[in-house]
Amino acid sequence: MDSTKIRWGIVSTANIGLEKVIPGIQRSQTGTACAIASRSLAKAQSAASDLGIEKAYGSYEDLLADPEIDAIYNPLPNHLHVPVTVQAVKAGKHVLCEKPIALTSQEAAQLLDLPKDKLVAENFMVRAHPQWIRAREIVRSGELGELKAIQAFFSYFNDDPHNIRNMADIGGGALYDIGCYTMLAGRYFFDGEPERVVSLIERDPEFGTDRMTSALLDFGQGRHLNFVVSTQLTPYQRFQLVGTKKRLEIVIPVNAPQGEAVTIRLDDGSELGDGAMRSETIASCDQYGELADVFGRAIKGETPLPHGAADAVQNMKILDALFSSADKGGWVTVG
């Protein structure tokens, strides 16, 4: 094993870890997946065998106690994100935690009181993907003119009552699962924070989760983000960034296929029906591996961590406001 690499441990055998994040870590330049834990030792051993991971543990506590592990990836259900992240940091580990980092901003604020020598970040891999980086370069260059509107749509269909995304008491629903990406797009591309939000939620009558949420976020200076997210509509995702001169379209903004080239599109509107659209190909990458390297270089002290615990708390403040707006039926200021 390369002694210069960050040694990762993974708590749980969640599919996002097995299928996306662990392979990304294994393909990263800075890290290696060394251990995996589950409440079932057999599950951990099976996952370790399938993925070529050296160690398997039958409890999260045993993994956190391993002195050879530098960093933890936490893809547990949403209600366990903060408790296990706190445990991990107190055990001396850095933590990359799956989104959303908490159920409320108040819960997430616990992360701000943890020892500062251990890094905590939310697993928004999209900010490490070259297509988001390139799109923001174009925005900042002024090619779009003034970026005034962002329109985002993100949906999939899942009505399985046994799926954690459909369990309201542990943080299921569209806003927590995918709405966090759409509101993050506003923060990232506007280079700012929303001042107020208004939202409309339609809940599943059986699950109690928000199965469709629509929202408008006011970023001030005439800048608006509007989005629709749903857990029970045809699978689709597309982001539009519209400026005073051009618009930019990100074709697969969140679930960009690992190891495949993707496309962003620019259109000055001179011909209706996309006649003036030109495409730009973004080279293939593994966005999970890219984020593992961003986090790994920060752990090594080579570069600062661009988005840490404070950023994650801010994300939760926006989600809090969106839920509150739906309950109150009007605009809510972001706290």
PDB file of N, CA and C in Angstrom, residues 1 109 111 172 202 214 241 289 326-327 335:
ATOM      1  N   MET A   1       0.837  -1.199   0.000  1.00  0.00           N
ATOM      2  CA  MET A   1       0.000   0.000   0.000  1.00  0.00           C
ATOM      3  C   MET A   1       0.873   1.251   0.000  1.00  0.00           C
ATOM      4  N   ALA A 109     -25.205  22.400  12.836  1.00  0.00           N
ATOM      5  CA  ALA A 109     -24.326  23.335  13.548  1.00  0.00           C
ATOM      6  C   ALA A 109     -23.435  22.638  14.565  1.00  0.00           C
ATOM      7  N   LEU A 111     -21.486  20.398  13.942  1.00  0.00           N
ATOM      8  CA  LEU A 111     -20.220  20.140  13.255  1.00  0.00           C
ATOM      9  C   LEU A 111     -19.250  21.304  13.396  1.00  0.00           C
ATOM     10  N   GLY A 172     -36.352  11.276   4.269  1.00  0.00           N
ATOM     11  CA  GLY A 172     -36.662  10.977   2.881  1.00  0.00           C
ATOM     12  C   GLY A 172     -37.312  12.161   2.179  1.00  0.00           C
ATOM     13  N   GLU A 202     -45.880  19.044  -2.585  1.00  0.00           N
ATOM     14  CA  GLU A 202     -46.950  18.061  -2.698  1.00  0.00           C
ATOM     15  C   GLU A 202     -46.430  16.767  -2.080  1.00  0.00           C
ATOM     16  N   SER A 214     -41.657  22.510  -5.743  1.00  0.00           N
ATOM     17  CA  SER A 214     -41.286  23.607  -6.635  1.00  0.00           C
ATOM     18  C   SER A 214     -40.861  24.785  -5.772  1.00  0.00           C
ATOM     19  N   LEU A 241     -28.800  27.987 -17.417  1.00  0.00           N
ATOM     20  CA  LEU A 241     -28.260  29.230 -16.873  1.00  0.00           C
ATOM     21  C   LEU A 241     -28.482  30.301 -17.934  1.00  0.00           C
ATOM     22  N   GLY A 289     -14.254  10.459  -7.815  1.00  0.00           N
ATOM     23  CA  GLY A 289     -12.802  10.429  -7.645  1.00  0.00           C
ATOM     24  C   GLY A 289     -12.214  11.820  -7.587  1.00  0.00           C
ATOM     25  N   ALA A 326     -43.070  26.282   2.624  1.00  0.00           N
ATOM     26  CA  ALA A 326     -44.197  25.435   2.235  1.00  0.00           C
ATOM     27  C   ALA A 326     -45.209  25.331   3.368  1.00  0.00           C
ATOM     28  N   ASP A 327     -44.712  25.255   4.603  1.00  0.00           N
ATOM     29  CA  ASP A 327     -45.602  25.144   5.759  1.00  0.00           C
ATOM     30  C   ASP A 327     -46.377  26.455   5.978  1.00  0.00           C
ATOM     31  N   GLY A 335     -32.158  32.225   7.062  1.00  0.00           N
ATOM     32  CA  GLY A 335     -31.522  32.619   8.321  1.00  0.00           C
ATOM     33  C   GLY A 335     -30.018  32.539   8.283  1.00  0.00           C
TER      34      GLY A 335
END
